[in-house]
Coordinates of N, CA, C and O in Angstrom, one line a residue:
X1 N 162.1 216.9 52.7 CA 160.7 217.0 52.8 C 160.3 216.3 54.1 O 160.8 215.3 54.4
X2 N 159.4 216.9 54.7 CA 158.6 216.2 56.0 C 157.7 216.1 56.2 O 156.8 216.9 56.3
X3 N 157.7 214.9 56.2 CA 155.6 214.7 56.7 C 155.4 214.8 57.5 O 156.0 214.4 58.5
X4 N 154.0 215.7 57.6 CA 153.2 215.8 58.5 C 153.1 214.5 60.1 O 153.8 213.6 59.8
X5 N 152.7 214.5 61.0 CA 152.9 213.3 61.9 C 150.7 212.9 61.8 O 149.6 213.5 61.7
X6 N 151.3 211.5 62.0 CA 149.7 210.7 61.8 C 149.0 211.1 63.0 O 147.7 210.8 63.0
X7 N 149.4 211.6 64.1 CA 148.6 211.5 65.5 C 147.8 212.9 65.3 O 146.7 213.2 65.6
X8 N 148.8 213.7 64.7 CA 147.7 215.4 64.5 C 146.4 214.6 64.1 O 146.3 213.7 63.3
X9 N 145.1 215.4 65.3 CA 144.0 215.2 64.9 C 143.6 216.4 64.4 O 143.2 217.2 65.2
X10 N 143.5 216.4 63.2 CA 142.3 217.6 62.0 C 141.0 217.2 62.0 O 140.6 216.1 61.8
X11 N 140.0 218.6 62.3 CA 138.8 218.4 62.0 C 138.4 217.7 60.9 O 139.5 217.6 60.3
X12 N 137.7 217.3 60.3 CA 136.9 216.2 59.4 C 136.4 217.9 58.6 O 136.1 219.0 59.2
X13 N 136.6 217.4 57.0 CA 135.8 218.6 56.4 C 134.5 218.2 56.0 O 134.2 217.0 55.8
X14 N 133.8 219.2 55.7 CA 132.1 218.3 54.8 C 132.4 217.2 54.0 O 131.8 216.1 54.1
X15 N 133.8 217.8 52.7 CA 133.5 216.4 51.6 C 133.9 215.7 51.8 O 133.5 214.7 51.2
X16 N 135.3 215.4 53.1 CA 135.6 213.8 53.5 C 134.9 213.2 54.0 O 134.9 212.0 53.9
X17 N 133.7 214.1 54.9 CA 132.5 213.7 55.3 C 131.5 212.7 54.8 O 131.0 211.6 55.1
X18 N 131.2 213.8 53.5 CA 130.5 213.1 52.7 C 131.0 212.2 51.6 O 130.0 211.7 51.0
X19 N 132.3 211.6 51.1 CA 133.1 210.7 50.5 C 132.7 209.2 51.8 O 132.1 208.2 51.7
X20 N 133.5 209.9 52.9 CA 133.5 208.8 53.9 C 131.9 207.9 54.0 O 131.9 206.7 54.3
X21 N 130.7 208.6 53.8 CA 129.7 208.4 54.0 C 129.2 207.7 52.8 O 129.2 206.4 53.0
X22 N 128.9 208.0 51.5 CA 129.1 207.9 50.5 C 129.6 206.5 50.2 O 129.0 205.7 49.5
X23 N 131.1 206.2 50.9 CA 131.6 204.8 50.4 C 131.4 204.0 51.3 O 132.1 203.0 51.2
X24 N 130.5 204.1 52.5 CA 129.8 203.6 53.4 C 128.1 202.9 52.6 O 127.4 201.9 52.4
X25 N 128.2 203.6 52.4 CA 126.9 203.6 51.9 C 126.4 202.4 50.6 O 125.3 201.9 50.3
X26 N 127.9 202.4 49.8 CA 127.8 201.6 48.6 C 128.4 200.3 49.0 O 128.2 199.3 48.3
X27 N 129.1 200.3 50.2 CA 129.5 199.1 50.8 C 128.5 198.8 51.2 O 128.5 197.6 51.1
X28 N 127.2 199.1 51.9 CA 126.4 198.7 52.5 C 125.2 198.2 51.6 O 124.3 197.5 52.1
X29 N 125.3 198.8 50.0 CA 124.1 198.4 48.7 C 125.1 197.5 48.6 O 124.6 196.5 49.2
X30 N 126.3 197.2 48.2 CA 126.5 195.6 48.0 C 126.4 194.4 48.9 O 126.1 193.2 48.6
X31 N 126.8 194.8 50.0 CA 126.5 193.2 51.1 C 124.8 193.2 51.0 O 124.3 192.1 51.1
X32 N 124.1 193.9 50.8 CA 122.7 193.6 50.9 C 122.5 193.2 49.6 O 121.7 192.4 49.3
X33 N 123.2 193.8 48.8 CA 122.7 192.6 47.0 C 123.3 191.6 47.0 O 122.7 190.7 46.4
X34 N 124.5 191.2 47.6 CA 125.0 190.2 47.2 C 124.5 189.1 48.5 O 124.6 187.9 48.1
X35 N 124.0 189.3 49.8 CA 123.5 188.7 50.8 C 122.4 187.6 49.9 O 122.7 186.5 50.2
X36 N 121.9 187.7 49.4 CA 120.8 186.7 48.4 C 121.6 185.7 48.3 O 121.7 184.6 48.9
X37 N 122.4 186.2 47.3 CA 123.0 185.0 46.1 C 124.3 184.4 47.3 O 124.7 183.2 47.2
X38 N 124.7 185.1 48.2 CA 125.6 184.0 48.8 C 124.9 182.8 49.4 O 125.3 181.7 49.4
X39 N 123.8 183.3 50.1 CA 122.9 182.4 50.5 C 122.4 181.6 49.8 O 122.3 180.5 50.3
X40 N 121.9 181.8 48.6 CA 121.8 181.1 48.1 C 122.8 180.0 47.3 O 122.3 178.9 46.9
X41 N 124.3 180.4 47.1 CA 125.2 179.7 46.6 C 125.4 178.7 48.0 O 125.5 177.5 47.8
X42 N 125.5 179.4 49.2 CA 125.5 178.1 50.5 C 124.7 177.2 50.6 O 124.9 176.1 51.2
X43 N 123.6 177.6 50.0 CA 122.2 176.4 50.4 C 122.6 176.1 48.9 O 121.5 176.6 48.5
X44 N 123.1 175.8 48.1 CA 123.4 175.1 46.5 C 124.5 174.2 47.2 O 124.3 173.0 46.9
X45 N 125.7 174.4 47.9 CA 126.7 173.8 48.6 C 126.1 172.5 49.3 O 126.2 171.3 48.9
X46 N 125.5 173.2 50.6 CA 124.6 172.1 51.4 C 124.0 171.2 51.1 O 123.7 170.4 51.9
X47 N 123.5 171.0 49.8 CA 122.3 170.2 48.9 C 122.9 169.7 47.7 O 122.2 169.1 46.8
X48 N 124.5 170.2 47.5 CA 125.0 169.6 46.2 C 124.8 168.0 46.4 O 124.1 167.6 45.5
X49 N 125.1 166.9 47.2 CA 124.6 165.8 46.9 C 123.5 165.3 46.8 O 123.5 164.2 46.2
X50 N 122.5 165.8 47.1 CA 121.2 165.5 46.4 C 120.9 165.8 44.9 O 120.1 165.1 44.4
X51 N 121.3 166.7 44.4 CA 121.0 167.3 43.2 C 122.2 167.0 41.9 O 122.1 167.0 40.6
X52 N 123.7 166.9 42.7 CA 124.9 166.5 41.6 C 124.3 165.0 41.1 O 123.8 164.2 41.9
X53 N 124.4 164.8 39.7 CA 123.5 163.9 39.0 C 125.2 162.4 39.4 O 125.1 161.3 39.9
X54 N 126.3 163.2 39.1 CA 127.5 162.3 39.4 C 127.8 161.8 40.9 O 128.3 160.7 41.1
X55 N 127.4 162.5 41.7 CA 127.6 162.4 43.3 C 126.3 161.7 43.5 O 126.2 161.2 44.6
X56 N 125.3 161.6 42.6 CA 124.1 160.4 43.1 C 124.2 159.2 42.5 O 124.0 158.1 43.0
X57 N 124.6 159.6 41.3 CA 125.3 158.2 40.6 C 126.7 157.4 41.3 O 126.9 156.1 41.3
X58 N 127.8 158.6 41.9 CA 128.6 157.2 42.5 C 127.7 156.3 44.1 O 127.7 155.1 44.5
X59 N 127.0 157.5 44.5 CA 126.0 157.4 46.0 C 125.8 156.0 45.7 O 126.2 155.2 46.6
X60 N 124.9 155.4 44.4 CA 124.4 154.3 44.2 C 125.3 153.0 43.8 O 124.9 151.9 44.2
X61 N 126.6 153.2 43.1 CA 127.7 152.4 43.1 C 128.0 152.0 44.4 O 128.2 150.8 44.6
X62 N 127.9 152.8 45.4 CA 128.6 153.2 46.5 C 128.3 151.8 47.2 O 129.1 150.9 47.5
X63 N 127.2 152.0 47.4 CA 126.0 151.4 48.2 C 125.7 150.0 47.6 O 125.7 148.9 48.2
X64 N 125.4 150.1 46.7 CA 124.7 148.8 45.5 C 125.9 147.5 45.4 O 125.8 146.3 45.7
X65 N 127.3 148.5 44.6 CA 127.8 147.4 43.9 C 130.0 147.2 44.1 O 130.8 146.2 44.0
X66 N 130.2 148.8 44.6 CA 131.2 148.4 45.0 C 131.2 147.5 46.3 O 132.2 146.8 46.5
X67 N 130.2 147.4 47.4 CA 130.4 146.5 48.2 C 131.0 144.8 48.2 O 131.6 144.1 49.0
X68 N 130.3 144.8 46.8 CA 130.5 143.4 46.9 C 131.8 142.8 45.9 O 131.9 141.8 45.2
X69 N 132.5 143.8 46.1 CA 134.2 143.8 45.1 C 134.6 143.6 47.0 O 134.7 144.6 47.7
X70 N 134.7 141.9 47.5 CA 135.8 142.3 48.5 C 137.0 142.1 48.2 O 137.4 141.1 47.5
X71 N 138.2 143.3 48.8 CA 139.2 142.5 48.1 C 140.4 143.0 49.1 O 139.9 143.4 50.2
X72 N 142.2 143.0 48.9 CA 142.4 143.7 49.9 C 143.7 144.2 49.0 O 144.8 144.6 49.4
X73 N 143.1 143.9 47.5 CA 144.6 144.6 46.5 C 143.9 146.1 46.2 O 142.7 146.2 46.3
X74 N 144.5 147.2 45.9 CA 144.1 148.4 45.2 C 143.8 148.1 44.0 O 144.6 147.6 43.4
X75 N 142.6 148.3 43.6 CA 142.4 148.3 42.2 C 142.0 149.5 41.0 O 141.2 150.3 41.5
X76 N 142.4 149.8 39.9 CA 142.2 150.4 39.4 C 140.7 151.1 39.0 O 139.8 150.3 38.7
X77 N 140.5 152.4 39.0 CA 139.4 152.9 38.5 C 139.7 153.7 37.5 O 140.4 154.7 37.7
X78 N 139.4 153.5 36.1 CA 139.2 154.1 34.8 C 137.9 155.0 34.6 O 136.9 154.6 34.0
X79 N 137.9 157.0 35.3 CA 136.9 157.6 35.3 C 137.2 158.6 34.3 O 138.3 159.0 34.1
X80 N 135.8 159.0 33.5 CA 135.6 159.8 32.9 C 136.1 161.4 33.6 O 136.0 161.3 34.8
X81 N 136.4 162.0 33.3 CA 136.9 163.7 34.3 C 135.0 164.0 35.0 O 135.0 164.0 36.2
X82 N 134.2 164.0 34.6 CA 133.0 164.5 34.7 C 132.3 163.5 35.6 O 131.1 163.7 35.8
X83 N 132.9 162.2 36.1 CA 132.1 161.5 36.8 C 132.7 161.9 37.9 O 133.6 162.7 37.8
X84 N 132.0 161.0 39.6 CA 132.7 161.9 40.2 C 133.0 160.3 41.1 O 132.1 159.5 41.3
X85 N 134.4 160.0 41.7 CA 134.8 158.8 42.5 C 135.8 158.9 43.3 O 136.9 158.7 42.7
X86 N 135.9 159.3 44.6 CA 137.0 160.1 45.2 C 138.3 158.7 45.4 O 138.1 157.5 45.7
X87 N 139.1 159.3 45.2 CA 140.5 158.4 45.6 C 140.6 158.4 46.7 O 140.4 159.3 47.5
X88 N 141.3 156.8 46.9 CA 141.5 156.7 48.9 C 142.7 155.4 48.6 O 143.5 155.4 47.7
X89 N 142.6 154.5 49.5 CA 143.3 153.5 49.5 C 143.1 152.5 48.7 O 143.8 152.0 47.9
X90 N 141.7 152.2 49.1 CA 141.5 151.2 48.2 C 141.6 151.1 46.8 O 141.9 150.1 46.2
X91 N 141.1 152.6 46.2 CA 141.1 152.7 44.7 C 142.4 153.3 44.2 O 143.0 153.9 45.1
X92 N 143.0 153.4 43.1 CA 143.9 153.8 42.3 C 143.1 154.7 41.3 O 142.9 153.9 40.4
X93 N 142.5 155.9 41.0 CA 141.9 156.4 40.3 C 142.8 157.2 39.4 O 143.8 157.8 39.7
X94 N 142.0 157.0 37.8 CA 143.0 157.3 36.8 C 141.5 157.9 36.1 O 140.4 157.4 35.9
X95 N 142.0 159.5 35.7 CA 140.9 160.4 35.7 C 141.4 160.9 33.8 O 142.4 161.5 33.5
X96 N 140.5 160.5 32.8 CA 140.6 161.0 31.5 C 140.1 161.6 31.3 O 139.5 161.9 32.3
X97 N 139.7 162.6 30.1 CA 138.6 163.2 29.1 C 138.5 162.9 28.4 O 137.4 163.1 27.8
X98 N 140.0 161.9 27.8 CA 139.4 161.0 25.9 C 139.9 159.9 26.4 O 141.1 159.8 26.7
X99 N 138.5 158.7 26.4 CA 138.4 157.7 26.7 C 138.7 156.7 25.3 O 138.3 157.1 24.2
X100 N 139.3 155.9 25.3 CA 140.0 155.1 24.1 C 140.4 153.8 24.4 O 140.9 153.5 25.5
X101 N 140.3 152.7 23.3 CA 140.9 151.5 23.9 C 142.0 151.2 23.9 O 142.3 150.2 24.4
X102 N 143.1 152.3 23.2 CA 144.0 152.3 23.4 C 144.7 152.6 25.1 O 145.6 151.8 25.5
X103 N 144.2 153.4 25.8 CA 144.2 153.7 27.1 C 143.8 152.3 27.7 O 144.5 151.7 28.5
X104 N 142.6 152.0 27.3 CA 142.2 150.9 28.2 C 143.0 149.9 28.5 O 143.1 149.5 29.7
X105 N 143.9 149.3 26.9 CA 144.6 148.3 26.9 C 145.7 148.7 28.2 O 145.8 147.9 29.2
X106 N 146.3 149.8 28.0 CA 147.4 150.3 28.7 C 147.5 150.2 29.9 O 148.5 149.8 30.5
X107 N 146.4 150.4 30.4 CA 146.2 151.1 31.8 C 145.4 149.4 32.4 O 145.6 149.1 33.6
X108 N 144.7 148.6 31.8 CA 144.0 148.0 32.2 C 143.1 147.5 33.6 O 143.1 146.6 34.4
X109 N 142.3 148.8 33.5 CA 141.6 149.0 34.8 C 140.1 147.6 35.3 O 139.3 146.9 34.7
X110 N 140.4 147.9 36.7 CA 139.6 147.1 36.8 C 138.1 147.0 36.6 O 137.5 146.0 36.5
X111 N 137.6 148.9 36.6 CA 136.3 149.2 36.7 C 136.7 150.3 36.3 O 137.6 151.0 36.8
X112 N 135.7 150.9 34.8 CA 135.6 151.7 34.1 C 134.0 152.2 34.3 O 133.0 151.5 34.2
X113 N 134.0 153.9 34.8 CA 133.1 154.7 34.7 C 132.9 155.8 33.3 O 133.7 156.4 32.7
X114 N 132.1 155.8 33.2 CA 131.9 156.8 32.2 C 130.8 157.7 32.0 O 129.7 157.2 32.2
X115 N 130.9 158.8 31.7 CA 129.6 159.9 31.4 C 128.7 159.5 30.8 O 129.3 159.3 29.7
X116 N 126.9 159.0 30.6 CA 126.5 159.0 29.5 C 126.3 160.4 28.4 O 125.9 160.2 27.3
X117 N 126.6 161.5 29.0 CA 126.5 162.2 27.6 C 127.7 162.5 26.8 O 127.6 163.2 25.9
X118 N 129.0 161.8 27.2 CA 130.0 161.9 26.2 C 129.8 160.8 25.6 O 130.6 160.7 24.7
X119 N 129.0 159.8 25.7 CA 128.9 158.8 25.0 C 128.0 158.9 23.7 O 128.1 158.3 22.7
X120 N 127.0 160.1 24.4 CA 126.2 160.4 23.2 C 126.9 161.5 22.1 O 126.8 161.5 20.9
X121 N 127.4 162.2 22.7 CA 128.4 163.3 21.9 C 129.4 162.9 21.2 O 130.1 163.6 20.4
X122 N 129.6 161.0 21.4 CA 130.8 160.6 20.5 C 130.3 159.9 19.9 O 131.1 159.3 19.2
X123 N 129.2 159.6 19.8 CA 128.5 158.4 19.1 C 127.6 158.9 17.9 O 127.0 158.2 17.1
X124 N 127.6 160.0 18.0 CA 125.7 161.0 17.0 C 126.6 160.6 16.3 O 127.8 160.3 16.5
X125 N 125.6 160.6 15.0 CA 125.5 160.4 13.4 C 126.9 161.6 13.2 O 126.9 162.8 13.7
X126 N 127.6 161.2 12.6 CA 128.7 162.2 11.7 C 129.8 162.6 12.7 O 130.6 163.5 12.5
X127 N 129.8 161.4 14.0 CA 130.7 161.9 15.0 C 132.3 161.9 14.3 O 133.1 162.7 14.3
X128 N 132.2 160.7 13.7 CA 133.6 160.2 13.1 C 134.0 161.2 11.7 O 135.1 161.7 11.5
X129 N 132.9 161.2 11.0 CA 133.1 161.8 9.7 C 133.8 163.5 10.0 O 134.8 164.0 9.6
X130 N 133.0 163.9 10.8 CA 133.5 165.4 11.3 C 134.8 165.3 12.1 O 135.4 166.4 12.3
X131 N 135.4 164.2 12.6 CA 135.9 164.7 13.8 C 137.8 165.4 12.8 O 138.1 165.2 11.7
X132 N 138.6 166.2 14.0 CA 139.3 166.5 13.7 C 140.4 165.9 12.2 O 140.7 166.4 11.1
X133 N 140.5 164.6 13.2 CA 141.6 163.5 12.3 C 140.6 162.1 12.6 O 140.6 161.3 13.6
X134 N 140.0 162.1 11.7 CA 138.9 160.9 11.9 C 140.0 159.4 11.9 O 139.6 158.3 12.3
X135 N 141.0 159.6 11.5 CA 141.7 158.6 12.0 C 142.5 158.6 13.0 O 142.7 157.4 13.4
X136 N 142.9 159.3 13.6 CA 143.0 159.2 15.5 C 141.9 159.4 16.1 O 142.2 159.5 17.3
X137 N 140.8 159.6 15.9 CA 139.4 159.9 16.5 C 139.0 158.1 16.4 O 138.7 157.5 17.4
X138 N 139.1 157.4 15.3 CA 138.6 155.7 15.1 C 138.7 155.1 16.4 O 137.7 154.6 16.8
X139 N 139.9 155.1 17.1 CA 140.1 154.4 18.2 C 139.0 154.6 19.3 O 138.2 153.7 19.6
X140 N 139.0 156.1 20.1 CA 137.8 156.5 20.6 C 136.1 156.6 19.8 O 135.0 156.7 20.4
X141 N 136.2 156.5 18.5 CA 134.9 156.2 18.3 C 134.2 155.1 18.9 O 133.1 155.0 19.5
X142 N 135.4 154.0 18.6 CA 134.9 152.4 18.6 C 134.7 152.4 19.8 O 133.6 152.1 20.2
X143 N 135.8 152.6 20.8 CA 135.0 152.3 22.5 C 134.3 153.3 22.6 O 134.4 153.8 23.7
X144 N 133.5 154.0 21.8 CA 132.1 155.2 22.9 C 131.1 154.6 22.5 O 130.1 154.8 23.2
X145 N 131.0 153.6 20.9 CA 130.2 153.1 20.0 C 130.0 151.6 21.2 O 128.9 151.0 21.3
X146 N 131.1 151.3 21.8 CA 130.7 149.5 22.2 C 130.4 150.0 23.6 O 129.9 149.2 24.4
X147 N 130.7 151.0 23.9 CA 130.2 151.3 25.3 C 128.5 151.4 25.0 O 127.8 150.5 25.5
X148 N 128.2 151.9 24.5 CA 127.0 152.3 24.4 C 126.1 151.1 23.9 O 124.9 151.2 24.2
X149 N 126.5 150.1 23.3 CA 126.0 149.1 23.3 C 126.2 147.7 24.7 O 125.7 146.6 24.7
X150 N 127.2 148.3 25.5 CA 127.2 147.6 26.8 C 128.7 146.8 26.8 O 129.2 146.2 27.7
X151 N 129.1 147.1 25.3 CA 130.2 145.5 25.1 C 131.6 146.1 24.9 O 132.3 145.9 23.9
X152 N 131.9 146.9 26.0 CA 133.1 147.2 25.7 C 134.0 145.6 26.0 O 133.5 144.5 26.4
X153 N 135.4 145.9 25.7 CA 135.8 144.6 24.9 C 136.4 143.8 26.8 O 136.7 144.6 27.7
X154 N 136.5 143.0 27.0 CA 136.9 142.6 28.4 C 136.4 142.8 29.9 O 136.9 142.4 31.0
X155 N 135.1 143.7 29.4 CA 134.6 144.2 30.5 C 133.2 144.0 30.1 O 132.7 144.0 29.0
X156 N 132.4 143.7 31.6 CA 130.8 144.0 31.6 C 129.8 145.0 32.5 O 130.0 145.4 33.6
X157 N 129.0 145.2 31.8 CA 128.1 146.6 32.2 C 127.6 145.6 33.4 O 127.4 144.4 33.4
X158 N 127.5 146.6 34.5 CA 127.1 146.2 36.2 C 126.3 147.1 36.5 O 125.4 146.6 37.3
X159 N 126.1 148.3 36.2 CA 125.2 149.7 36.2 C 125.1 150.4 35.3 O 126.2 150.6 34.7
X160 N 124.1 150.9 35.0 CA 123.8 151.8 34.1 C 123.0 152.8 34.5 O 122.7 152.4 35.6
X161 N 122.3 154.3 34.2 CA 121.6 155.3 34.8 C 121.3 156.2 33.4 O 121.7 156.0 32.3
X162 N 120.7 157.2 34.0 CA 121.1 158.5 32.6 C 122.4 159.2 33.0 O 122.7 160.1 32.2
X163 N 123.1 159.2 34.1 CA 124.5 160.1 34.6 C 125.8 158.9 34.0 O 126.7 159.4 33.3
X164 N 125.8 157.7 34.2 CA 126.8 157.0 34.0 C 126.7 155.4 33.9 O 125.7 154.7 34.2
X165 N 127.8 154.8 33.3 CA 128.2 153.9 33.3 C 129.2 153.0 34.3 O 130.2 153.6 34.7
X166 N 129.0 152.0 34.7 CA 130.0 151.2 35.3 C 130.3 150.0 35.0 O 129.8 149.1 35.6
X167 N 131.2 149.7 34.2 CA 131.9 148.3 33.6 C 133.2 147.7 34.7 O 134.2 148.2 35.2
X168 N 132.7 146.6 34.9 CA 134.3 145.9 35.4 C 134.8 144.9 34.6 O 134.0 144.4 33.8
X169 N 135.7 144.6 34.5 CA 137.0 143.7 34.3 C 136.1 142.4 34.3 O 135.1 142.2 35.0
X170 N 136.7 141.6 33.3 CA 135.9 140.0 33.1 C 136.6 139.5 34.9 O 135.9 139.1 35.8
X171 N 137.5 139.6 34.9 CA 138.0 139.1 36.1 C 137.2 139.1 37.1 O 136.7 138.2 37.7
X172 N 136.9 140.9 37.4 CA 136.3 140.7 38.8 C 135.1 140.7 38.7 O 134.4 140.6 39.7
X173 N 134.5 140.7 37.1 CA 132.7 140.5 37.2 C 132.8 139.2 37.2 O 131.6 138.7 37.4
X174 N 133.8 138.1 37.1 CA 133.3 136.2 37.3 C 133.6 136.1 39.1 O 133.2 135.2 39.8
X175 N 134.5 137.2 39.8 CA 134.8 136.8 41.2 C 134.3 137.2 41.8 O 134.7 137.0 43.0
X176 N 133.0 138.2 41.7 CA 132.4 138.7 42.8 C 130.9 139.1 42.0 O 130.0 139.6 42.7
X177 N 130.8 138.9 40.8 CA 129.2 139.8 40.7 C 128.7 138.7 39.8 O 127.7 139.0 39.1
X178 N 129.2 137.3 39.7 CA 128.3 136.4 38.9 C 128.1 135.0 39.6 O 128.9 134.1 39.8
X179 N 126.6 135.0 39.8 CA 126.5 134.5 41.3 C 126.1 132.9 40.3 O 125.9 131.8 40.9

């Protein structure tokens, strides 16, 4: 069998004409529908730090209270998945979704962030009674229950907001934030 060669030029018939035109045409109704919403997803990009409730909440850590942690060891950060605290040198960031004191013991961070609305989501009336295995749930009840009262066990509240929490280590709240 032989194919034809690609350079033969054939006149154009009406309906490739009109196919060719046709899918011109619907290419040209979608860049114009969709022209809105990209623009608008770009200017949502450009202004996500004003408006991310977590990216204003660390903004204010940022500025406020990690300054005055001087130090020149890495220390640990114990973050909720939903807060937001970028890793670099200085920090060691250790990123959960089930926050527990069993973790905490483990890991023994120096500064623990946390979401306020998983605190509320673990804390409502019947959190424990409903949960899966309300006895591997007890562990995480108790630290969302003493978070929310400020007193998680070894650590003290330094910030608070409606996006989050920030507890440090008795250590470094007597070496740098209790004057």
């Amino acid at each position: 069998m032989k194919f034809p060669p690609f350079t033969d030029k054939k006149s154009r018939t009406p309906v490739s004409l009109l196919l060719g035109g046709l899918a011109l045409v619907i290419i040209a109704y979608q860049f114009a529908i969709y022209i809105n919403k990209d623009v608008e997803l770009y200017r949502e990009v450009l202004t996500r730090e004003e408006h991310e409730e977590s990216l204003v909440f660390y903004s204010t850590i940022e500025k406020d209270y990690l300054p005055l942690i001087q130090t020149d060891q890495q220390l640990t950060i114990f973050r909720d998945v939903r807060m937001y605290f970028p890793d670099n040198d200085k920090w060691n960031v250790r990123t959960y979704w089930n926050s527990k004191y069993s973790t905490i013991e483990k890991l023994k961070p120096d500064i623990i962030i946390l979401w306020s609305q998983r605190i509320l989501d673990y804390t409502q009336e019947g959190a424990l009674e409903s949960a899966v295995d309300p006895v591997a749930f007890q562990d995480t009840y108790t630290f969302f229950v003493d978070a929310d009262k400020d007193q998680i066990r070894g650590y003290q509240l330094v910030y608070r907001d409606g996006e989050g929490l920030m507890f440090v280590s008795d250590a470094v709240y007597e070496q740098y934030f209790q004057k």
